[in-house]
Rosetta silent file (secondary structure, phi, psi, omega in degrees, C-alpha in Angstrom):
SEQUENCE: XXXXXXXXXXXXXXXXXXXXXXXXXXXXXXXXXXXXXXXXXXXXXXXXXXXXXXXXXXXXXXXXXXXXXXXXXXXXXXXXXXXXXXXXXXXXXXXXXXXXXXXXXXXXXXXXXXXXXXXXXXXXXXXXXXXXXXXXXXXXXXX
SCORE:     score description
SCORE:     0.000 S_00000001
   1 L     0.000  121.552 -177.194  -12.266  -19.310   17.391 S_00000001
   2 L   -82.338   90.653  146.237  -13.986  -17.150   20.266 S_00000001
   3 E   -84.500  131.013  177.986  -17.580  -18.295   20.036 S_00000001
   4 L   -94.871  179.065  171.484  -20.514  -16.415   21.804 S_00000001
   5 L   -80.448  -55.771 -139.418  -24.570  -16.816   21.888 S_00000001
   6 E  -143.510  126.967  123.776  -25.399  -13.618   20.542 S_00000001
   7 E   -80.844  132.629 -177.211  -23.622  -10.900   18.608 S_00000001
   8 E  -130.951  103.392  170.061  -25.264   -7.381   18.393 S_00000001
   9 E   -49.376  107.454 -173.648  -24.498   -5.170   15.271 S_00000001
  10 L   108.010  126.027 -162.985  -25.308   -1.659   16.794 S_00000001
  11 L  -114.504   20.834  167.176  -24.465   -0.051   20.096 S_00000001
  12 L   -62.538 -176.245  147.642  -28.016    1.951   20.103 S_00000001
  13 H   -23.755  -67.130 -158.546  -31.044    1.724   22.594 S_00000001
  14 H   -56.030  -53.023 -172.953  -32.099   -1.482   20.676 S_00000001
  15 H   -42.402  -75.082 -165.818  -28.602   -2.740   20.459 S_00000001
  16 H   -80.168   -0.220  131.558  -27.803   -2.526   24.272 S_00000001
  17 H   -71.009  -24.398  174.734  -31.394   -3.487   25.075 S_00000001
  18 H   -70.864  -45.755 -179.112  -31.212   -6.463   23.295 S_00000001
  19 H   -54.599  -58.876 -177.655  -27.794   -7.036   25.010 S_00000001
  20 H   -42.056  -69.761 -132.083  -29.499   -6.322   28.415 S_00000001
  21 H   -81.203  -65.667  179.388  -32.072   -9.071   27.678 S_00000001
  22 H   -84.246    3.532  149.699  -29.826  -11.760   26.878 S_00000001
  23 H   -64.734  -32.744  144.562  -27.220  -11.084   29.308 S_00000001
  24 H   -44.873  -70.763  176.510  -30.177  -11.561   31.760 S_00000001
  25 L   -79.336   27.461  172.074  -30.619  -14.513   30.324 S_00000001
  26 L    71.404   12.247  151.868  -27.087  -15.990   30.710 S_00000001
  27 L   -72.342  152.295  156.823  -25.914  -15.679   27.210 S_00000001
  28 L   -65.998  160.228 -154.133  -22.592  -14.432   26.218 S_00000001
  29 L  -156.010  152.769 -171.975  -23.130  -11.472   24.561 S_00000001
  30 E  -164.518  116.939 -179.466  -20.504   -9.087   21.689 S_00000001
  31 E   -93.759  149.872  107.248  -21.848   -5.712   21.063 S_00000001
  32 E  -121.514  135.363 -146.227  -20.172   -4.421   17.863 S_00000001
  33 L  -120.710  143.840  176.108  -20.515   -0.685   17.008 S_00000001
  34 L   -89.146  -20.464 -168.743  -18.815    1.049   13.823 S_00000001
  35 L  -158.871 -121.100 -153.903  -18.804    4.694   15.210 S_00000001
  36 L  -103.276  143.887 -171.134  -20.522    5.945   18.301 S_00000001
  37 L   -41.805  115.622 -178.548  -21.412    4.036   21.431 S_00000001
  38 L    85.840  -11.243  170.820  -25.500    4.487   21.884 S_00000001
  39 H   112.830 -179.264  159.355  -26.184    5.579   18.674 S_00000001
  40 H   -73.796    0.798 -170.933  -27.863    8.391   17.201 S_00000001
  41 H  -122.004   25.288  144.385  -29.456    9.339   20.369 S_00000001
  42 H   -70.327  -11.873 -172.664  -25.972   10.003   22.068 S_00000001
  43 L   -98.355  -27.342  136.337  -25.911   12.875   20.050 S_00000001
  44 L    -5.419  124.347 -170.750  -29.684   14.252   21.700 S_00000001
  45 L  -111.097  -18.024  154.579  -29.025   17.564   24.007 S_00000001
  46 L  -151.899  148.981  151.100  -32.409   15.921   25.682 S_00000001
  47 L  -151.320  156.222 -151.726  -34.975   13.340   25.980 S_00000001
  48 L  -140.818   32.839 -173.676  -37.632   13.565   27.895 S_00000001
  49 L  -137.398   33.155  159.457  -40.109   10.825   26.519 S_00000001
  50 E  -133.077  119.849 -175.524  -38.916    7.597   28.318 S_00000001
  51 L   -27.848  131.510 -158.605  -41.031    6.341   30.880 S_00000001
  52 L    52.433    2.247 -173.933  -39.661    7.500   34.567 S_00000001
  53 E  -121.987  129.663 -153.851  -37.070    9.531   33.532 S_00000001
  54 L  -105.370   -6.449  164.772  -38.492   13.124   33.056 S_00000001
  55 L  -175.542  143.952 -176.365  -35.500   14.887   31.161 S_00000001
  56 L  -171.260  154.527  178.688  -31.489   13.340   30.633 S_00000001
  57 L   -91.455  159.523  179.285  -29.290   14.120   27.734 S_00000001
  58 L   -93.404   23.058  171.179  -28.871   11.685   25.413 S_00000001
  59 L   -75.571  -74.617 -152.945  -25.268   11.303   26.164 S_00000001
  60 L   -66.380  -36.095 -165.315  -25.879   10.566   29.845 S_00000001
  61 H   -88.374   -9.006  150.959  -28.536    7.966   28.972 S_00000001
  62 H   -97.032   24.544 -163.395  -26.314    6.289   27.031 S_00000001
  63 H   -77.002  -71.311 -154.675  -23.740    6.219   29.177 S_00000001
  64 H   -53.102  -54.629 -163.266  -26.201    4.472   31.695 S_00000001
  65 H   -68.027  -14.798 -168.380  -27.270    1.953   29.160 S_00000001
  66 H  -100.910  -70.172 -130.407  -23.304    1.238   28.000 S_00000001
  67 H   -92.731  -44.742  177.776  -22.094    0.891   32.007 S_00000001
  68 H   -66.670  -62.219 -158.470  -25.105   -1.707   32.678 S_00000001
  69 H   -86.850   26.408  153.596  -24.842   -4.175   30.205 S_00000001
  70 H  -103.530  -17.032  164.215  -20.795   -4.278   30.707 S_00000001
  71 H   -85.039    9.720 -174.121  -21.211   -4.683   34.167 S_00000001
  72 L  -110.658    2.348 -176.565  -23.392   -7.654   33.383 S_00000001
  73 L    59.957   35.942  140.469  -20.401   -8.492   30.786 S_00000001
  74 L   -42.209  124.168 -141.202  -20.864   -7.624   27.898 S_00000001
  75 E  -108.567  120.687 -165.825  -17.919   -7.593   25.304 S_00000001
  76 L  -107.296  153.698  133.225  -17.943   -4.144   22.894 S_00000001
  77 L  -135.531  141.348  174.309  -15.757   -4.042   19.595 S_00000001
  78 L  -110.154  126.583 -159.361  -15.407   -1.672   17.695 S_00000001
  79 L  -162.493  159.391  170.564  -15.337   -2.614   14.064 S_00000001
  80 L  -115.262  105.610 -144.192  -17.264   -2.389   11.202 S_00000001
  81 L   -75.224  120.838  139.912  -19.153   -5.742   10.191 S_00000001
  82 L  -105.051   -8.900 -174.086  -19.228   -6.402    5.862 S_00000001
  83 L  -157.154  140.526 -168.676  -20.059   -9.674    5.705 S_00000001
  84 L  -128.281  121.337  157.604  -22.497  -12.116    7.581 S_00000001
  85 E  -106.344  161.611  162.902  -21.805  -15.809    6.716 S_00000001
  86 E  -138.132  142.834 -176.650  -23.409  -18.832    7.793 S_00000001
  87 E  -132.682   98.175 -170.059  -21.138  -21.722    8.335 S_00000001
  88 L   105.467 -134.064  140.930  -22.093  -25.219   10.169 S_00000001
  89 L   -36.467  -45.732 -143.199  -23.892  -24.040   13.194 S_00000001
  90 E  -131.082  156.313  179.091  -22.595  -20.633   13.391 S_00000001
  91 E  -111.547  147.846 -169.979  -22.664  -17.214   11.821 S_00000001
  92 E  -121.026  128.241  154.453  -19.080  -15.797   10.910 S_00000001
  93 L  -100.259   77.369 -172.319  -18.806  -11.747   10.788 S_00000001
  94 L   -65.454  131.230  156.804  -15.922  -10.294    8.769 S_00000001
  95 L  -110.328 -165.571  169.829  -15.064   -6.650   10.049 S_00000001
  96 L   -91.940  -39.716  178.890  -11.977   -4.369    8.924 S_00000001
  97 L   -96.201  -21.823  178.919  -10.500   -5.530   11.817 S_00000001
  98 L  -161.432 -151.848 -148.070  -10.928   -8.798   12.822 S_00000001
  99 L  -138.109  116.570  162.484  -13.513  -12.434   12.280 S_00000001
 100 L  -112.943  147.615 -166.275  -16.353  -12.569   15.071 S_00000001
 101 E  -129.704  129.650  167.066  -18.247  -16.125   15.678 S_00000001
 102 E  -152.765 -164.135  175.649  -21.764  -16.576   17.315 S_00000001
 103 L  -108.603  -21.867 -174.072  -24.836  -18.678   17.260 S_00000001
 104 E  -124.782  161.536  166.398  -27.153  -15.741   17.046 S_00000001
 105 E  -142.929  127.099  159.612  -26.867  -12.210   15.164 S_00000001
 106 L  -114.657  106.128 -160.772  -28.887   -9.401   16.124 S_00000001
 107 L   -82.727  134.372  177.540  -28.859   -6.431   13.461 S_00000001
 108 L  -140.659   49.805 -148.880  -29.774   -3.338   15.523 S_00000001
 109 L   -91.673    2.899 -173.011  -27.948   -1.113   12.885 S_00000001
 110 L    21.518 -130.617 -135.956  -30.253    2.009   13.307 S_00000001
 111 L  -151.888  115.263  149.797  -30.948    5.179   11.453 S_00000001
 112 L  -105.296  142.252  151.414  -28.455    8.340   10.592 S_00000001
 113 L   -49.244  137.412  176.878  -29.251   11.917    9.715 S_00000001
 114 L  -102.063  135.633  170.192  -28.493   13.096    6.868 S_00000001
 115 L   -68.666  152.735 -179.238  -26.865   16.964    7.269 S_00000001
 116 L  -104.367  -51.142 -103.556  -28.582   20.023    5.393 S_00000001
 117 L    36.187   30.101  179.317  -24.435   21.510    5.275 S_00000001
 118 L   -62.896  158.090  174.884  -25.220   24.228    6.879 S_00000001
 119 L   -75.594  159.579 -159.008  -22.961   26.314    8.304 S_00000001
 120 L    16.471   57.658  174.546  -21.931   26.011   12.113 S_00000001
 121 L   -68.948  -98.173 -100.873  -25.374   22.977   11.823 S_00000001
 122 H   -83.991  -20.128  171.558  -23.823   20.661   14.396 S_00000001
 123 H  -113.207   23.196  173.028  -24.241   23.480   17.040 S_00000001
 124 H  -128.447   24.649   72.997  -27.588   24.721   16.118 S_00000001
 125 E    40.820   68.847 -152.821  -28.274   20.730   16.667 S_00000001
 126 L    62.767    9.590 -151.668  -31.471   21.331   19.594 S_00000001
 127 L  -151.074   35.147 -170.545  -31.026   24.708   19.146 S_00000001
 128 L   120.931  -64.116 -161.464  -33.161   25.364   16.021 S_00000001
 129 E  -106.333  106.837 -164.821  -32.546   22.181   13.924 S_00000001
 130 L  -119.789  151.280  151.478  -34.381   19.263   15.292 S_00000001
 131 L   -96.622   -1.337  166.450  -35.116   15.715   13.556 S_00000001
 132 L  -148.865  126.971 -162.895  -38.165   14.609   14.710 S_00000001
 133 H   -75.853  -52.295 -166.879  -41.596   16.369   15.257 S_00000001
 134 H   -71.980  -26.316  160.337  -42.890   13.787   17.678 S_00000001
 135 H   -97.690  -41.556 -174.408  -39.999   14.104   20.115 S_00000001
 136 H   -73.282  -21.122 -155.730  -38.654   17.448   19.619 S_00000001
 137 H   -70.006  -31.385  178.128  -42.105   19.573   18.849 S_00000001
 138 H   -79.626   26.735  156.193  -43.258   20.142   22.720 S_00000001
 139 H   -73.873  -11.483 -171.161  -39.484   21.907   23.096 S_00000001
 140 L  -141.082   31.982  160.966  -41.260   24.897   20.742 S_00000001
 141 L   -69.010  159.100 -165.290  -44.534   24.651   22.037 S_00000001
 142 L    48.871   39.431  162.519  -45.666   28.048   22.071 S_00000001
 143 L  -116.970    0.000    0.000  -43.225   29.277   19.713 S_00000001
């Protein structure tokens, strides 16, 4: 049995901030993400509404946020968590692929879009079909 400090359900901002925090604080740390690495806001052709950085895709900034907390050693698997136990001490996480063991669980499981089906939608994506008025609306000011 591999036991860690902290397992974090979700590879999103929250996810790999949380990981950042407690890697900083000398826990062991097990990211596990079901699909893509950063989230929904790897999929973002910009954002430009986090403090110092005035415009990055949301690819690149998850990139940034994925290469720091593995150089601070973080563990990633990718699996998809069904079941949260608590056994003892410890919390037990059955995936499809394998058993994970920690003392902590942090759900950071975040938020998907739901698709209209539109045709060619995934490249009209920033390009007419935005999800949020509070980040995307000064991209169409004056429009």
């Amino acid at each position: 049995m591999n036991l860690v400090d902290i397992i974090i359900v979700g590879s999103g901002p929250a996810g790999m901030t949380a990981a950042l925090y407690a890697l900083r604080a000398n826990k062991t740390v097990t990211v596990i993400e079901k699909e893509t690495i950063g989230g929904q806001i790897a999929i973002s052709p910009r954002l430009e509404n986090f403090p110092s950085i005035m415009s990055i895709s949301g690819e690149e900034f998850s990139d940034k946020l994925f290469e720091q907390i593995t150089e601070l050693g973080a563990n990633l698997e990718i699996d998809e968590i069904s079941k949260i136990s608590k056994e003892n001490d410890y919390f037990v996480l059955t995936g499809e692929s394998d058993t994970y063991y920690a003392k902590s669980v942090i759900l950071a499981t975040g938020v998907k879009h739901r698709d209209l089906g539109l045709e060619n939608e995934e490249n009209l994506i920033g390009n007419g079909i935005s999800y949020c008025a509070t980040c995307d609306g000064p991209f169409f000011k004056g429009q």
